[in-house]
Amino acid sequence: MTRTKVSVNLHKRLICSMLWFLFSFACYAIDDNSRVAFYYGTNPPLDELHAFNIVVVTPQKDLDPKKYNNLSSQLYAYVNVGEVDANSPDLKQIKPSWFKGKNADWGSHIMDMANPAWRDYLLNKKISSLWEQGYQGFFLDTLDSYQLLKLTPTQIKEQQAGIVDLIKKIKIKYPGATIITNRGFEVLDSIHQEINAMAAESLFAKWNPAAKKYEQVSDSDRKWLLNVLNKTHQEYHLPVIVIDYVPPGKPEEARQVAKQIRTLGFIPWVADADLNTIGVSTIEIVPRKILLLYNLTSEKINVRSTDIAAFDYTAFLFQFKGFVPVLQPVDTTLPQQVVKGKYAGIVAWFNERVVKHHDLLESWLSKQIQAGVPVVFMQNFGLPSTSPLLKQLNINIDKNKQIITSVKTKYKEKSIGFEVLPQPLTTDFLAATIKNAKVLLKLTNGEQDEDAIAIAPWGGYVLAPFDMVVLPNTQARWVINPFSFFSEALRLPQFPIPDITTATGRRIMTVHIDGDAFVSRVPWIDNKYAGEVILEQILNIYKIPTTVSIIQREFVLLEANAGLSKRLTETAQKIFRLPWVQIATHTYSHPLVWGGLVEGKPNMSALSYPDKNYLFNYKTEVAGSTEFINSKLAPSDKKVVAVFWSGDCNLQQGPLDVAAEVGIKNINGMAKIYLNASKSLNNLGAFGIMVGNYFQVFAPIPNEFEYTDDWSQPLYAFQNVIHTFQLTDKPVRYKPMSIYYHFYSAADQAAFRALKRVYKWALKQYITPLYIADYISKVLDFNQIIIAKDLNGEPNTWYILNNNSLREFRLPISQGFPDIEKSRNVAGYSPINSDNYIHVGSQADTFIKLTTTESRHPFLIDANAELTRWDILDMRRINFSLMGHVPLSFKLANMENCQVELNHKPLKAVDVNSYLIQEANSGTFEIHCNRSKTQETR
């Protein structure tokens, strides 16, 4: 009996599910709605590619499908079946007798598919090797290359028989393999049961390899191909993928071609001819990365990455707007491919007028700009004044006149002077002018003009010193409004911004304690130690999520005093047994200066607790201290969850490697204080920074050591963090609330009173208390979340994928409100300041549709817990779950004629649509409504 298309797909999905759970086998059943991508470049953008169910890649050394694959996105290996490239490493193993001819357009060898030795090589060398690497999906290309040769009918049949034989043997040897063929129409009747989908190139737009140009497909070619594809789709019930080629600098054309393909019922992929960029499928990825270029030779030796101007001044700004800043030196490590689709834009920040590798920079930037990637230059162009690229950008730089006695402002746009007015200096004057651009600041020296700030069709620039003015005490103020300037110059898209300040409509609050001075005497209380005072007067009183760390060496040094060691060990054990406390390590010896540490050496001057017999190593600091805590101090049902970095937190990759091996999270670093006296966007620290292969998460708010100016009088100055909390909440919520301090806050009575004052104020706010590990997870998710537009969707519709623990998204109220009924996995929203904070559930993907009017259906306004489930059974029944850490409270909207139930019992509101459950911090609830359709839709 012939199975229907639906039953076949269902059967495949069931098999895949069983294989996944039994053998951790990555398997995805392709259908007409699958999202498919092809990326043949090196270093594929894996975060973005996870938006697609099927991702065809060229296998390469550092690409591990076992790590990449999940239930909704798998890597497929590209396999060149009918040809071998002239520069392929496979040529060393291929015998000349396997060649059948040449493909003149591509300069490749056409292989003899009738030769069993070639097929054996493909199956038992090529496919087998890929299978061992973890690939279970294969894209078989160039199946029809034999058609380029002048063959007899008999020879053609032999070639076709060889193709059929190969595919059938792949399925015999690897029954779980998923196969997509590129064409192969002539053998489809023999292989359609073995393959899972068929692809074809160039239905509307193509690449002509002989002429090396993009072209439109002729009507006759399109008609022929469309007829064959329809037959494949309708008669064989196979999903059809169409790959078309459009120049990377023409996104609207790519969009339109993809829509045409989709309208015909096929899965589109429209990208550049080399398939080296992220193209358009059934969705279009919104690029969220910003490439920050800097000149490596101009920075000081061993400079901290956080001190590089491009990062220091812009990282938070881009992160706050939903983008991920990526540092990149101007050297031979510049990405080889066009970065369009992966990066929303490039910021080139140079403190030298001409950088060392200016030739490399010029050619690379020219390629990116030509592909449509916006570029902004900050301070300097980094190029000689005679640079062809500058001429291409309509920038002309004349030689300054010999004597400049004064520089005056000729024109200043109203946005200039955002935090401080521009201060023209004769020493900085550069006779640079631009055509076909919007000039925001124009200066003159009386004879020559300088267009100091401009926005152009390709991006823009800000010349020094008109980016910012540096003040005493390491302070700086922006001359431009960086938010509006970068948004306009880089043409940054607006989208639902992943927000790490808020959870379920209430401001996140965390508490974490560095272990310094746990064992120190408290001079203002007789016979008490800091660990004991914090336990008795803070942790036992404020029963909120708190993460506590200790320094192992403090406890090692205690061993000389057995009685005191026992006493303070028991204190640590009591703290770690508290239900609201999670555990962290603050390292073994508390390194002060991480950048200069050398493993295998004592590093005496760089450690808080030096020991000439201790040869420093990262494993002892991180893994060793973790094991010490887990085995000596932690209860059996708890383990260390994080490492709190110590000292300057200027890490290299080594300690992060160890943290990843141990399986713990990491935080601390880059302290910037935001108060009235330092109220600048420059003093809002970044979320964190990439260090090698790992992301170092920064504490969201500095600790008391910073607020007391390195623990100097007045020690009660930590109470000023309250002002930081206020200033970073209104009129814009920039930061979560985070109470971060050391045990030595108990050593001084004034400092301790300030700490209590901070606690009391914080707990009166409208908050969602979370563990610092929860915050870390949200920051890590922020970097990997995918935002996409539906190909055929309306302007105000969005897909969100990979959000995991980050379930809050921010949009200006002016953009509208979530349509609760037509959205998916959206529970509600809260208006805060000028934004709507949108709460989403725990499903793998989210669909947000905006509307101009507020929803009339029940939705969640806010809660002091995380939303873990929101299921709309119908518009009269909703099930939802909340998980928190304090007595649960939440607020709902549009509850007329509706009732909330907990454990099938009505829940009484304490206020209008507000609920409080003193005896529980989590729960699953049901909303039942008795309302007419008119009430629902009015």
XYZ file of C-alpha atoms in Angstrom, residues 25-393:
369
model
C 20.889 10.344 17.128
C 20.416 13.716 15.447
C 17.523 13.274 13.062
C 15.077 15.750 11.622
C 12.159 14.884 9.350
C 12.169 17.385 6.494
C 8.842 18.719 5.293
C 7.585 21.621 3.200
C 7.816 24.003 6.160
C 11.385 23.181 7.114
C 13.866 26.020 7.330
C 16.918 25.147 5.234
C 20.270 26.924 4.884
C 23.416 26.346 2.813
C 26.701 27.810 4.078
C 29.937 26.721 2.425
C 32.319 29.301 3.940
C 34.873 28.726 6.676
C 33.934 29.457 10.290
C 30.168 29.206 9.793
C 28.096 31.546 12.016
C 26.720 28.713 14.148
C 24.586 30.847 16.457
C 22.634 32.288 13.550
C 22.475 28.996 11.655
C 20.659 27.369 14.563
C 17.582 29.202 13.283
C 17.401 26.659 10.475
C 16.326 23.033 10.751
C 18.714 21.823 8.060
C 22.126 23.478 7.599
C 24.290 22.191 4.752
C 27.968 22.958 5.349
C 31.330 22.060 3.919
C 32.841 19.758 6.598
C 35.868 21.359 8.216
C 38.232 20.732 11.093
C 36.638 22.789 13.852
C 33.043 21.958 12.951
C 31.537 19.315 15.233
C 27.992 18.232 14.386
C 27.785 16.292 17.645
C 28.094 19.565 19.561
C 25.976 21.582 17.158
C 23.016 19.283 16.551
C 19.808 19.504 18.536
C 16.228 18.400 17.947
C 15.439 21.382 15.726
C 18.710 22.097 13.896
C 21.200 19.691 12.338
C 24.313 20.029 10.229
C 24.330 18.203 6.886
C 27.575 17.432 5.106
C 28.088 18.670 1.571
C 29.333 15.778 -0.589
C 30.500 16.404 -4.139
C 29.436 13.177 -5.795
C 29.773 13.813 -9.514
C 32.793 16.103 -9.493
C 36.039 16.794 -7.643
C 37.427 20.313 -7.427
C 40.862 20.928 -8.904
C 42.191 21.976 -5.483
C 40.433 19.294 -3.459
C 42.564 17.413 -0.888
C 40.738 14.251 -2.042
C 42.791 14.257 -5.254
C 45.661 12.588 -3.413
C 43.520 9.492 -2.928
C 41.759 9.508 -6.304
C 42.987 7.498 -9.268
C 43.026 9.158 -12.697
C 40.990 6.247 -14.075
C 38.029 7.490 -12.033
C 37.862 10.726 -14.034
C 35.368 10.947 -16.868
C 35.953 14.498 -18.098
C 36.263 18.194 -17.178
C 33.794 20.895 -16.180
C 35.237 23.887 -17.997
C 33.075 26.433 -16.170
C 34.287 25.409 -12.715
C 37.654 23.862 -13.599
C 36.741 20.607 -11.847
C 36.989 16.911 -12.721
C 33.796 15.089 -13.709
C 33.794 11.679 -12.088
C 32.774 8.351 -13.580
C 29.701 7.293 -11.620
C 29.724 3.969 -13.476
C 33.075 3.107 -11.908
C 32.463 0.946 -8.803
C 35.841 1.964 -7.354
C 34.793 5.633 -7.267
C 31.467 4.731 -5.664
C 33.257 2.548 -3.139
C 35.531 5.466 -2.265
C 32.543 7.759 -1.772
C 30.698 5.263 0.426
C 33.475 3.689 2.476
C 35.886 6.588 2.715
C 33.967 9.816 2.292
C 30.536 9.047 3.728
C 31.904 6.707 6.407
C 34.362 9.338 7.621
C 31.633 11.957 7.798
C 29.360 9.549 9.660
C 32.100 8.956 12.220
C 32.443 12.722 12.656
C 28.771 12.910 13.571
C 27.081 13.808 10.298
C 23.897 11.849 9.671
C 22.547 14.122 6.965
C 24.123 14.430 3.517
C 23.636 16.802 0.615
C 24.686 14.954 -2.551
C 25.727 17.484 -5.175
C 26.571 17.328 -8.904
C 24.551 14.196 -9.571
C 23.916 15.304 -13.143
C 27.460 16.369 -14.083
C 27.720 13.441 -16.482
C 25.254 15.327 -18.684
C 28.029 17.786 -19.566
C 29.835 14.988 -21.407
C 29.132 13.581 -24.833
C 27.943 10.102 -23.901
C 26.081 7.391 -25.739
C 22.619 6.342 -24.478
C 24.208 3.215 -22.999
C 26.862 5.235 -21.182
C 24.213 7.590 -19.818
C 22.271 4.656 -18.409
C 25.477 3.338 -16.818
C 26.084 6.689 -15.122
C 22.514 6.792 -13.850
C 22.710 3.218 -12.589
C 25.855 4.136 -10.672
C 24.073 7.054 -8.974
C 21.175 4.821 -7.965
C 23.549 2.155 -6.680
C 25.460 4.662 -4.517
C 22.370 6.135 -2.903
C 20.817 2.754 -2.174
C 24.059 1.495 -0.628
C 24.305 4.576 1.570
C 20.860 3.774 2.958
C 21.719 0.102 3.394
C 24.905 0.869 5.304
C 23.397 3.816 7.208
C 19.627 3.321 7.465
C 19.316 6.408 9.652
C 20.991 8.684 7.128
C 19.005 11.610 5.738
C 19.731 12.397 2.118
C 19.048 15.497 0.035
C 20.037 15.381 -3.616
C 20.840 18.283 -5.885
C 18.700 17.418 -8.872
C 18.943 13.806 -10.055
C 15.597 14.047 -11.825
C 16.448 11.270 -14.267
C 16.878 8.693 -11.496
C 14.173 9.981 -9.186
C 11.834 7.091 -9.879
C 14.520 4.698 -8.582
C 15.685 6.687 -5.523
C 12.669 8.640 -4.247
C 12.125 6.192 -1.391
C 15.746 6.526 -0.240
C 15.981 10.314 -0.254
C 14.280 12.841 2.021
C 14.225 15.923 -0.183
C 15.430 17.195 -3.531
C 17.125 20.502 -4.257
C 17.584 22.410 -7.491
C 19.390 25.607 -8.348
C 18.388 28.672 -10.306
C 14.645 28.902 -10.718
C 14.529 32.713 -10.902
C 18.061 34.029 -10.319
C 21.351 32.332 -11.144
C 25.115 32.672 -11.215
C 26.835 32.314 -14.561
C 30.267 30.797 -13.765
C 31.588 31.268 -17.283
C 30.692 34.965 -17.442
C 31.201 35.355 -13.674
C 28.042 37.362 -13.159
C 24.564 37.125 -11.706
C 21.718 36.712 -14.206
C 17.985 36.187 -14.417
C 16.828 32.724 -15.455
C 15.215 32.654 -18.891
C 11.486 31.972 -19.141
C 12.044 28.732 -21.035
C 14.562 27.384 -18.487
C 12.295 28.364 -15.620
C 9.276 26.710 -17.228
C 11.161 23.458 -17.754
C 12.569 23.376 -14.215
C 9.274 24.345 -12.634
C 7.522 21.492 -14.436
C 10.072 18.987 -13.123
C 9.969 20.376 -9.571
C 6.181 20.250 -9.465
C 6.286 16.631 -10.552
C 8.842 15.843 -7.839
C 6.706 17.567 -5.243
C 3.309 16.260 -6.271
C 3.990 12.749 -7.508
C 6.807 11.711 -5.172
C 5.694 13.791 -2.167
C 9.235 15.050 -1.623
C 9.981 18.471 -0.172
C 11.663 20.612 -2.810
C 14.422 23.091 -1.995
C 15.263 25.820 -4.488
C 18.656 27.562 -4.284
C 18.855 30.863 -6.149
C 21.719 33.339 -6.350
C 21.591 37.104 -5.794
C 24.454 39.554 -5.102
C 24.996 40.033 -1.344
C 24.440 43.785 -1.650
C 20.845 43.364 -2.860
C 18.812 42.134 0.130
C 15.453 43.294 -1.233
C 15.980 41.357 -4.448
C 16.886 38.261 -2.434
C 13.742 38.727 -0.376
C 11.527 38.963 -3.450
C 13.090 35.911 -5.108
C 12.617 33.897 -1.902
C 8.966 34.948 -1.754
C 8.435 33.844 -5.358
C 9.933 30.443 -4.581
C 7.871 30.094 -1.419
C 4.662 31.019 -3.210
C 5.178 27.997 -5.476
C 5.256 25.702 -2.428
C 9.029 25.156 -2.350
C 11.605 25.838 0.370
C 13.780 28.792 -0.660
C 17.426 29.577 -0.040
C 18.625 32.750 -1.722
C 22.221 33.829 -1.143
C 25.470 34.775 -2.874
C 27.027 32.535 -5.525
C 29.662 31.125 -3.173
C 27.117 30.442 -0.431
C 29.367 32.301 2.010
C 26.694 34.547 3.526
C 23.501 34.024 5.478
C 20.747 34.136 2.917
C 16.973 34.167 2.966
C 14.879 31.046 3.542
C 11.333 30.848 4.857
C 12.662 33.256 7.490
C 15.184 36.057 7.318
C 17.670 36.362 10.152
C 18.117 39.782 11.730
C 21.904 40.087 12.232
C 22.697 41.029 15.834
C 26.483 41.149 15.876
C 28.539 44.343 15.563
C 32.187 43.986 14.522
C 34.453 46.333 16.493
C 37.698 46.900 14.585
C 40.741 48.212 16.427
C 44.413 48.663 15.651
C 46.336 46.087 17.663
C 49.717 47.810 17.386
C 48.384 51.097 18.753
C 47.141 49.531 21.969
C 49.512 49.110 24.901
C 51.163 45.744 25.383
C 49.005 43.427 27.523
C 46.184 45.976 27.509
C 42.979 44.557 28.889
C 40.389 43.887 26.199
C 37.912 45.875 28.250
C 40.187 48.918 27.959
C 40.237 48.884 24.153
C 38.305 52.031 23.229
C 36.071 50.320 20.700
C 34.821 47.965 23.406
C 35.040 50.214 26.452
C 32.907 52.969 24.949
C 30.422 51.063 22.798
C 29.912 47.530 24.173
C 27.107 48.384 26.590
C 25.434 50.704 24.087
C 25.135 47.959 21.500
C 24.183 45.298 24.047
C 21.445 47.499 25.470
C 20.008 47.839 21.968
C 20.085 44.071 21.511
C 23.353 43.669 19.598
C 26.430 41.559 20.367
C 29.769 43.417 20.084
C 32.691 41.380 18.733
C 36.274 42.673 18.980
C 38.478 42.200 15.918
C 42.046 43.492 15.411
C 43.085 44.771 12.009
C 45.403 41.953 10.985
C 45.413 38.718 9.038
C 42.644 37.266 11.231
C 40.021 39.486 9.571
C 37.119 37.296 8.396
C 37.763 36.024 4.884
C 34.161 36.194 3.744
C 31.725 39.052 3.411
C 30.234 39.451 6.890
C 26.778 40.528 5.714
C 24.045 38.496 7.363
C 26.197 37.747 10.399
C 27.071 41.323 11.344
C 24.655 44.247 11.341
C 27.546 46.648 10.908
C 31.208 47.471 11.480
C 32.670 50.092 13.815
C 36.305 50.912 12.972
C 37.770 52.745 15.983
C 41.354 53.920 15.450
C 43.439 56.270 17.598
C 45.986 56.644 14.797
C 45.386 58.456 11.531
C 46.982 55.621 9.534
C 47.056 52.088 10.927
C 49.857 49.614 10.314
C 47.928 47.244 8.027
C 46.108 49.975 6.128
C 46.390 48.141 2.778
C 44.721 45.069 4.234
C 42.111 47.245 5.952
C 41.307 49.132 2.752
C 40.717 46.071 0.588
C 38.741 44.317 3.301
C 36.484 47.280 4.064
C 35.940 47.917 0.362
C 34.631 44.370 -0.043
C 32.316 44.714 2.969
C 30.926 48.090 1.904
C 30.341 46.820 -1.622
C 28.336 43.948 -0.122
C 26.152 46.440 1.729
C 27.607 46.177 5.245
C 27.367 49.605 6.960
C 30.665 50.970 8.336
C 31.338 53.722 10.878
C 34.804 55.197 11.429
C 35.522 56.583 14.906
C 38.302 59.111 15.652
C 40.307 58.339 12.487
C 39.876 56.619 9.141
C 43.060 54.601 9.657
C 43.864 55.124 5.963
C 46.243 57.403 4.051
C 44.629 60.599 2.788
C 45.188 59.364 -0.777
C 43.319 56.112 -0.153
C 41.159 54.992 -3.121
C 38.558 53.804 -0.608
C 38.161 57.309 0.806
C 37.677 58.597 -2.732
C 35.089 55.858 -3.308
C 33.287 57.067 -0.162
